[in-house]
Each structure stands twice: as C-alpha cells, then as structure tokens.
PDB file of N, CA and C in Angstrom:
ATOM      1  N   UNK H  69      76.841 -60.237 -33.471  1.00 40.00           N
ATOM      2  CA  UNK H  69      76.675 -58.785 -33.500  1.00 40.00           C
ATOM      3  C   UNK H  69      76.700 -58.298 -34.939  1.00 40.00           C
ATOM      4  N   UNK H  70      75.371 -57.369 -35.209  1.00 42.00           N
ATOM      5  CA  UNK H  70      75.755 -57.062 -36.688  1.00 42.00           C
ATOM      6  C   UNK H  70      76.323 -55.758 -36.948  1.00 42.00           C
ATOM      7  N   UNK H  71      77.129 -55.645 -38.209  1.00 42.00           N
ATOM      8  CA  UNK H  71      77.713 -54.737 -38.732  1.00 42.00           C
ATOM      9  C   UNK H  71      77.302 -52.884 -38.784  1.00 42.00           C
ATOM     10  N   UNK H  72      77.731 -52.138 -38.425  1.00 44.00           N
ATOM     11  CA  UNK H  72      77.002 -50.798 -38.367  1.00 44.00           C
ATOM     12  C   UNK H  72      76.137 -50.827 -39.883  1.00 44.00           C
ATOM     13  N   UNK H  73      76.965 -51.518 -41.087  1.00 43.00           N
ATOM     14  CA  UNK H  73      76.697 -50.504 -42.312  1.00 43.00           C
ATOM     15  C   UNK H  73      76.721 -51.781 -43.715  1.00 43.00           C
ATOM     16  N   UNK H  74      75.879 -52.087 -43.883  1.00 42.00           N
ATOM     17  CA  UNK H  74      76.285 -53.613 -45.514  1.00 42.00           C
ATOM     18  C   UNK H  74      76.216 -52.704 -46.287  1.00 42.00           C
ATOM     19  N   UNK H  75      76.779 -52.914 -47.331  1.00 43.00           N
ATOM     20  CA  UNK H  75      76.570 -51.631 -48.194  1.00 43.00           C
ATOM     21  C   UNK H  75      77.347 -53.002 -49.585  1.00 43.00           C
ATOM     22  N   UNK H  76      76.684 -52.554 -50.941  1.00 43.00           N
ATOM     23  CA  UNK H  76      76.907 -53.755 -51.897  1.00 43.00           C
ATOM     24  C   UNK H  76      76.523 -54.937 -51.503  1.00 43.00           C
ATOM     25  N   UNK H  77      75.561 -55.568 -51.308  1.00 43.00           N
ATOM     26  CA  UNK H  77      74.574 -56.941 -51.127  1.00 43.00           C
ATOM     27  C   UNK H  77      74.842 -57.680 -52.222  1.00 43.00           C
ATOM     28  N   UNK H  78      74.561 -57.332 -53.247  1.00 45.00           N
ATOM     29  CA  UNK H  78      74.637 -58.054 -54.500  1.00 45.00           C
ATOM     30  C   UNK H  78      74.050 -56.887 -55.837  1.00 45.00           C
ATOM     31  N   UNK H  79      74.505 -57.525 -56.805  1.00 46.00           N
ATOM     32  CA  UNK H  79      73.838 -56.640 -58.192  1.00 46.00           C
ATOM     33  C   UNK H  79      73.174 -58.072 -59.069  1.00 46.00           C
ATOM     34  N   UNK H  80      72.192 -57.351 -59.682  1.00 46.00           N
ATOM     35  CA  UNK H  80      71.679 -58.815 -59.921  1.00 46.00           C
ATOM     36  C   UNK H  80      71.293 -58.195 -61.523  1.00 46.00           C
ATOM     37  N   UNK H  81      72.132 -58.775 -62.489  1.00 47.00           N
ATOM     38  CA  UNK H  81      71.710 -58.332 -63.575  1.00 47.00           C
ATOM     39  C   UNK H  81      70.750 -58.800 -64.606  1.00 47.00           C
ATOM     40  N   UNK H  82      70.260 -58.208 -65.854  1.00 48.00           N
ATOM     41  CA  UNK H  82      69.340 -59.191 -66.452  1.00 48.00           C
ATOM     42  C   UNK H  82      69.660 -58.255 -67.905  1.00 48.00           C
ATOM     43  N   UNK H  83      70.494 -58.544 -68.910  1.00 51.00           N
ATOM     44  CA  UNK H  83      70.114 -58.058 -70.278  1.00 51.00           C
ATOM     45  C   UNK H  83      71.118 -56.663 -69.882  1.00 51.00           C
ATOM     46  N   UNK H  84      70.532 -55.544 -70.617  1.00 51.00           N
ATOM     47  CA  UNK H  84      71.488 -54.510 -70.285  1.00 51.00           C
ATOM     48  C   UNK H  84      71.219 -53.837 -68.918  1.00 51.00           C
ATOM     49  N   UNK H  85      70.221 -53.654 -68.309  1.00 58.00           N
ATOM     50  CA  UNK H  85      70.056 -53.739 -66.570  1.00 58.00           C
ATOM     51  C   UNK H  85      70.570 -54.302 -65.695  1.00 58.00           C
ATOM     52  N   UNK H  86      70.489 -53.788 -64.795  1.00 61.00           N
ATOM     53  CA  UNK H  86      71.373 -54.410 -63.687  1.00 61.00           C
ATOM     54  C   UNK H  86      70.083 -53.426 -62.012  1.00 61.00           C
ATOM     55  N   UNK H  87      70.269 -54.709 -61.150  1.00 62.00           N
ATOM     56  CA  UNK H  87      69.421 -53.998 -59.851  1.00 62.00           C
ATOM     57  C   UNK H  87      70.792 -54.037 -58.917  1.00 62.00           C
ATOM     58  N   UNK H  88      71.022 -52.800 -58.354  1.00 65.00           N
ATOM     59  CA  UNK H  88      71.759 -52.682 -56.879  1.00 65.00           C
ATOM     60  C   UNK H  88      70.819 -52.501 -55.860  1.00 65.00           C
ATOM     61  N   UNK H  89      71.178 -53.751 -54.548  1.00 64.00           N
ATOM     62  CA  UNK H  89      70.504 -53.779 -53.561  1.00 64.00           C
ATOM     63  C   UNK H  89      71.475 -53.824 -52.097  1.00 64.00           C
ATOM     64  N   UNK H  90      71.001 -52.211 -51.393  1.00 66.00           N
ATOM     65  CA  UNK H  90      71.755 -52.160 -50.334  1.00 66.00           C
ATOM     66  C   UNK H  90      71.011 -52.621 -48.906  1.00 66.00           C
ATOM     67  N   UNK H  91      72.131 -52.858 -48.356  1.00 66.00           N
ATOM     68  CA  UNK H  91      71.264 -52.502 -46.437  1.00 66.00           C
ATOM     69  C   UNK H  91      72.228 -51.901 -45.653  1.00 66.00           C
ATOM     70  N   UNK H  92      71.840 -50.587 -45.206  1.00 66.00           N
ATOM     71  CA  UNK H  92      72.367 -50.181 -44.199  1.00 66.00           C
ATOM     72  C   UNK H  92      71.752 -50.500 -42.649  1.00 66.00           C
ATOM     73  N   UNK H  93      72.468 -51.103 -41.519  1.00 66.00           N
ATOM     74  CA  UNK H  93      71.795 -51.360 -40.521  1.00 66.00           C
ATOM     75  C   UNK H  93      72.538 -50.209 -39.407  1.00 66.00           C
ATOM     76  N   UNK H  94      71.999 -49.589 -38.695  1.00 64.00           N
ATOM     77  CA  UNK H  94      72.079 -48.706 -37.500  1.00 64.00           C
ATOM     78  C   UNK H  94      71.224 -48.766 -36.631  1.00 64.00           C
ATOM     79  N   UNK H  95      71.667 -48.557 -35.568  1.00 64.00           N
ATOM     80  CA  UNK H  95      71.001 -48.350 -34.184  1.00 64.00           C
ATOM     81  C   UNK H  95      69.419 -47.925 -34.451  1.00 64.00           C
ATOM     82  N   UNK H  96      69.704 -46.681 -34.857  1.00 64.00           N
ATOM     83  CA  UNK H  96      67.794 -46.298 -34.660  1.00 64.00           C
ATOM     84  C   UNK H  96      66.623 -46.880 -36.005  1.00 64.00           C
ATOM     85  N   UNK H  97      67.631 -47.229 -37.215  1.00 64.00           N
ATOM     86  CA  UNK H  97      66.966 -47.338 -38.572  1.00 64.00           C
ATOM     87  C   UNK H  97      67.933 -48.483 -39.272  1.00 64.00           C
ATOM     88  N   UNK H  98      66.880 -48.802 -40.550  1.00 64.00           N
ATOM     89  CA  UNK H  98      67.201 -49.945 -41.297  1.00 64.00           C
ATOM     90  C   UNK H  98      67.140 -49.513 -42.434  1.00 64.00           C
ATOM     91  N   UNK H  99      67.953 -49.190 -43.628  1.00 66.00           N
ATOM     92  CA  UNK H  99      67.643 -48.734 -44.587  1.00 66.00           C
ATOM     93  C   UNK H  99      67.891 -49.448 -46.031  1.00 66.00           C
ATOM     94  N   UNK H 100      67.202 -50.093 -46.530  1.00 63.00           N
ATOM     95  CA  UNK H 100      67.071 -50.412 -47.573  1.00 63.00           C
ATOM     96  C   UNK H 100      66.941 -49.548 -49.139  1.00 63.00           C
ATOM     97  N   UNK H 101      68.097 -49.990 -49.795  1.00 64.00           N
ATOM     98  CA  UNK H 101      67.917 -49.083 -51.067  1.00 64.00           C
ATOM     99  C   UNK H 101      68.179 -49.953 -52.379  1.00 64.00           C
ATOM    100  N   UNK H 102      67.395 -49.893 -53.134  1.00 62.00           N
ATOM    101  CA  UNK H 102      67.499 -50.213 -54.383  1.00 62.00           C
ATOM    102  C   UNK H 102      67.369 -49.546 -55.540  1.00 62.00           C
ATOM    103  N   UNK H 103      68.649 -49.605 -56.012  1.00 61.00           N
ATOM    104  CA  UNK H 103      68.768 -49.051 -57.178  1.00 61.00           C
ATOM    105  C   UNK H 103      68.479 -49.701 -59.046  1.00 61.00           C
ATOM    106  N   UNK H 104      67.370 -49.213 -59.446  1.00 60.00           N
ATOM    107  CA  UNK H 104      67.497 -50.455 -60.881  1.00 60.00           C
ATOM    108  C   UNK H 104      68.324 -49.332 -61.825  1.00 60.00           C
ATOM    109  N   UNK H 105      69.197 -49.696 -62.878  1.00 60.00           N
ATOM    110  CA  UNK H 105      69.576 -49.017 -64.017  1.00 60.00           C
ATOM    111  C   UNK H 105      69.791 -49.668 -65.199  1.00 60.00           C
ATOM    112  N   UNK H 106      68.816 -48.759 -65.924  1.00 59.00           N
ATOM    113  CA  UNK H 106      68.663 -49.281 -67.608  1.00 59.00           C
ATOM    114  C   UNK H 106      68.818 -48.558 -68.322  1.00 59.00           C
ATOM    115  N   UNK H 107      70.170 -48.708 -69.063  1.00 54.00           N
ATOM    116  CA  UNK H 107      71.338 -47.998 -69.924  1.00 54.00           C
ATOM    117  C   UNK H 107      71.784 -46.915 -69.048  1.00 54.00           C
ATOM    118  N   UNK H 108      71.156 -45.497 -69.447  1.00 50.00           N
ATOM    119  CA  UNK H 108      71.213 -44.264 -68.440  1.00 50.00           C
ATOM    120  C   UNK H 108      70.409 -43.830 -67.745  1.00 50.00           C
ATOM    121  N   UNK H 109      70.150 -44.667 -67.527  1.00 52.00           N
ATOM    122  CA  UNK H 109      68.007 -44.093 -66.496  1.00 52.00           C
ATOM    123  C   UNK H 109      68.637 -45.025 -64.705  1.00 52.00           C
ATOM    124  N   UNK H 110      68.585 -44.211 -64.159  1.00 51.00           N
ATOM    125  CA  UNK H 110      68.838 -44.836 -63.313  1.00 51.00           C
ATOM    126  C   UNK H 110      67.356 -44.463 -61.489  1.00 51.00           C
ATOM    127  N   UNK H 111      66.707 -45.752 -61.386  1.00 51.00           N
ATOM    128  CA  UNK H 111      65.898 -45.812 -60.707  1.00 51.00           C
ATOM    129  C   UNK H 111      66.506 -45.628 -58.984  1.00 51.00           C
ATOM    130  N   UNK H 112      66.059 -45.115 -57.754  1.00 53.00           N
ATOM    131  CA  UNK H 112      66.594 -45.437 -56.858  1.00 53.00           C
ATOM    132  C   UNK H 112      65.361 -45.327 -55.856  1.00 53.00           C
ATOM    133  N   UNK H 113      65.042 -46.561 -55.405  1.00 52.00           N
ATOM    134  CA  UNK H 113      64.137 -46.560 -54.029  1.00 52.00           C
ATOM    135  C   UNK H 113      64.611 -46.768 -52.807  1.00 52.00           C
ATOM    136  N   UNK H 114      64.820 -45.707 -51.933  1.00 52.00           N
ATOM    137  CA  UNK H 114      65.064 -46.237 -50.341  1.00 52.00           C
ATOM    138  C   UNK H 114      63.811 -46.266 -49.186  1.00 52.00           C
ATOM    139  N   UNK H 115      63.659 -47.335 -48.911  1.00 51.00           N
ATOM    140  CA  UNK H 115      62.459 -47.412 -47.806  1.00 51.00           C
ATOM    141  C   UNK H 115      63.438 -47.491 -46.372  1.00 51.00           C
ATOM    142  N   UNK H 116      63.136 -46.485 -45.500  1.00 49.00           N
ATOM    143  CA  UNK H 116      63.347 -46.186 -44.270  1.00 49.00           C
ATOM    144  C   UNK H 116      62.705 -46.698 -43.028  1.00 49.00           C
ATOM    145  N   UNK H 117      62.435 -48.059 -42.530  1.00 48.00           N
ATOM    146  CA  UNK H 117      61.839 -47.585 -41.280  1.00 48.00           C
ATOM    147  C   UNK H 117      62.302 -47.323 -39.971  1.00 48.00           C
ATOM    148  N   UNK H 118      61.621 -46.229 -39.541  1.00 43.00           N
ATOM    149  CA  UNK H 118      62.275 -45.642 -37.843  1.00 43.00           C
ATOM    150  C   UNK H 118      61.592 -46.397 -36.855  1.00 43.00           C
ATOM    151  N   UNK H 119      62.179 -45.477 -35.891  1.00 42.00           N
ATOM    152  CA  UNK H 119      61.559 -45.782 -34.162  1.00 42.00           C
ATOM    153  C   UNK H 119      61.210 -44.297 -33.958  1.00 42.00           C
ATOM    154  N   UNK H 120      60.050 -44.224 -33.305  1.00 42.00           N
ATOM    155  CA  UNK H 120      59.015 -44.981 -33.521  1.00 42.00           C
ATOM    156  C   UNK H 120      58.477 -45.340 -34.940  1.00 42.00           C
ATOM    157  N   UNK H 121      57.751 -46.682 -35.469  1.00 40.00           N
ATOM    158  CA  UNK H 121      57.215 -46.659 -36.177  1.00 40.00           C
ATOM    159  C   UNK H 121      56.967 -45.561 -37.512  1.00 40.00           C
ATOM    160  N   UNK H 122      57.551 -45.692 -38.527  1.00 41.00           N
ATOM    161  CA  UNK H 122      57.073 -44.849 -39.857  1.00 41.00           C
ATOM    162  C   UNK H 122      57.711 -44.570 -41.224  1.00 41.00           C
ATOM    163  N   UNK H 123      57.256 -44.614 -41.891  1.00 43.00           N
ATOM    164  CA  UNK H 123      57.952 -44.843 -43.322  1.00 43.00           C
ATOM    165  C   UNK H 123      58.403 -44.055 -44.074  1.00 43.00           C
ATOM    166  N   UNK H 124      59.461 -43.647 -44.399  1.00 49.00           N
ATOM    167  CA  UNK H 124      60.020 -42.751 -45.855  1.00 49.00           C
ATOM    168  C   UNK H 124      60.648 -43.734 -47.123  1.00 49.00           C
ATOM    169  N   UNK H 125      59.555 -43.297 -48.120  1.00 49.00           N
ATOM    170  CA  UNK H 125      60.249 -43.850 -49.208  1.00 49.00           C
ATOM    171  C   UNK H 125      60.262 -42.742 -50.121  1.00 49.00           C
ATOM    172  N   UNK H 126      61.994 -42.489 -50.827  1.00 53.00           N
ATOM    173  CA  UNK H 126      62.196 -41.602 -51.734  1.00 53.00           C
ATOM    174  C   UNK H 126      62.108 -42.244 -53.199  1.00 53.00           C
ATOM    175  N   UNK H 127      61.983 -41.520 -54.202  1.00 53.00           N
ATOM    176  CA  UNK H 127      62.083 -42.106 -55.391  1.00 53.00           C
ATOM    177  C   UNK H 127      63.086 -41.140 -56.426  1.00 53.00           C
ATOM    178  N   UNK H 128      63.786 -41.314 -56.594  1.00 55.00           N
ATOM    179  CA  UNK H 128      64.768 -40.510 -57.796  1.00 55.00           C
ATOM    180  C   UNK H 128      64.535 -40.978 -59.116  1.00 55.00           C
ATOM    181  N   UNK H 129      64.667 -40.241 -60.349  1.00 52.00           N
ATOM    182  CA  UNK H 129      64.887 -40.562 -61.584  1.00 52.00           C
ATOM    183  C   UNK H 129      65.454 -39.775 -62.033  1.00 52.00           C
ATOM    184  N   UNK H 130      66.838 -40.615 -62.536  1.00 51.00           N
ATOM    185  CA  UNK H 130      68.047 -39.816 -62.970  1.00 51.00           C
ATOM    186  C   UNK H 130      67.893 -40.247 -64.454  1.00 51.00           C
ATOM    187  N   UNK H 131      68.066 -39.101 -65.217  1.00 42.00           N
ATOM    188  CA  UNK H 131      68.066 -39.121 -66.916  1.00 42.00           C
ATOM    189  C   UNK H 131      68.993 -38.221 -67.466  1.00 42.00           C
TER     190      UNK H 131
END
C-alpha cells in the first residue's frame, strides 16, 4: 500500500545548484514537482496528472 504523500525524494546536486525532486501520491492525482536552484533563482515545475485524463504544469521563477 502506498503512502498518501513522499515528499523529499532526493536532492541531487551539481556545483553551486542543487535539483529538489518531489512526489506527492493521492487518491485522485500524482504530483510531481521539481524544483532546480541556482544561487538565488529558484526554478519550480509541477506536472499534475488527473482523472479524468489532463495536464497542469506550473512554472515559477523566483528572483
């Protein structure tokens, strides 16, 4: 049985960057988010897919 909620997967760094990669799992949706940040810029993509079928992906840029 899986977990309502993973949240911190791993950070995977490279140089002064670093990628955070989440998964939230719930009943109706799966949500994947990744965050890249380089120095103070911080990237964040979450791709959503529902039931029925369909996609939200947000994009933030924090400066």
């Amino acid at each position: 049985m899986l977990p309502e909620s993973w949240d911190d997967l791993g950070w995977i760094t490279n140089g002064m960057g670093c990628l955070k990669t989440t998964l939230v799992v719930s009943r109706n949706n799966i949500s994947i988010s990744l965050t890249l940040q380089l120095g103070y810029t911080a990237i964040m993509v979450t791709t959503l897919p529902l039931i029925p079928v369909s996609l939200k992906t947000d994009v933030w840029l924090i400066i």
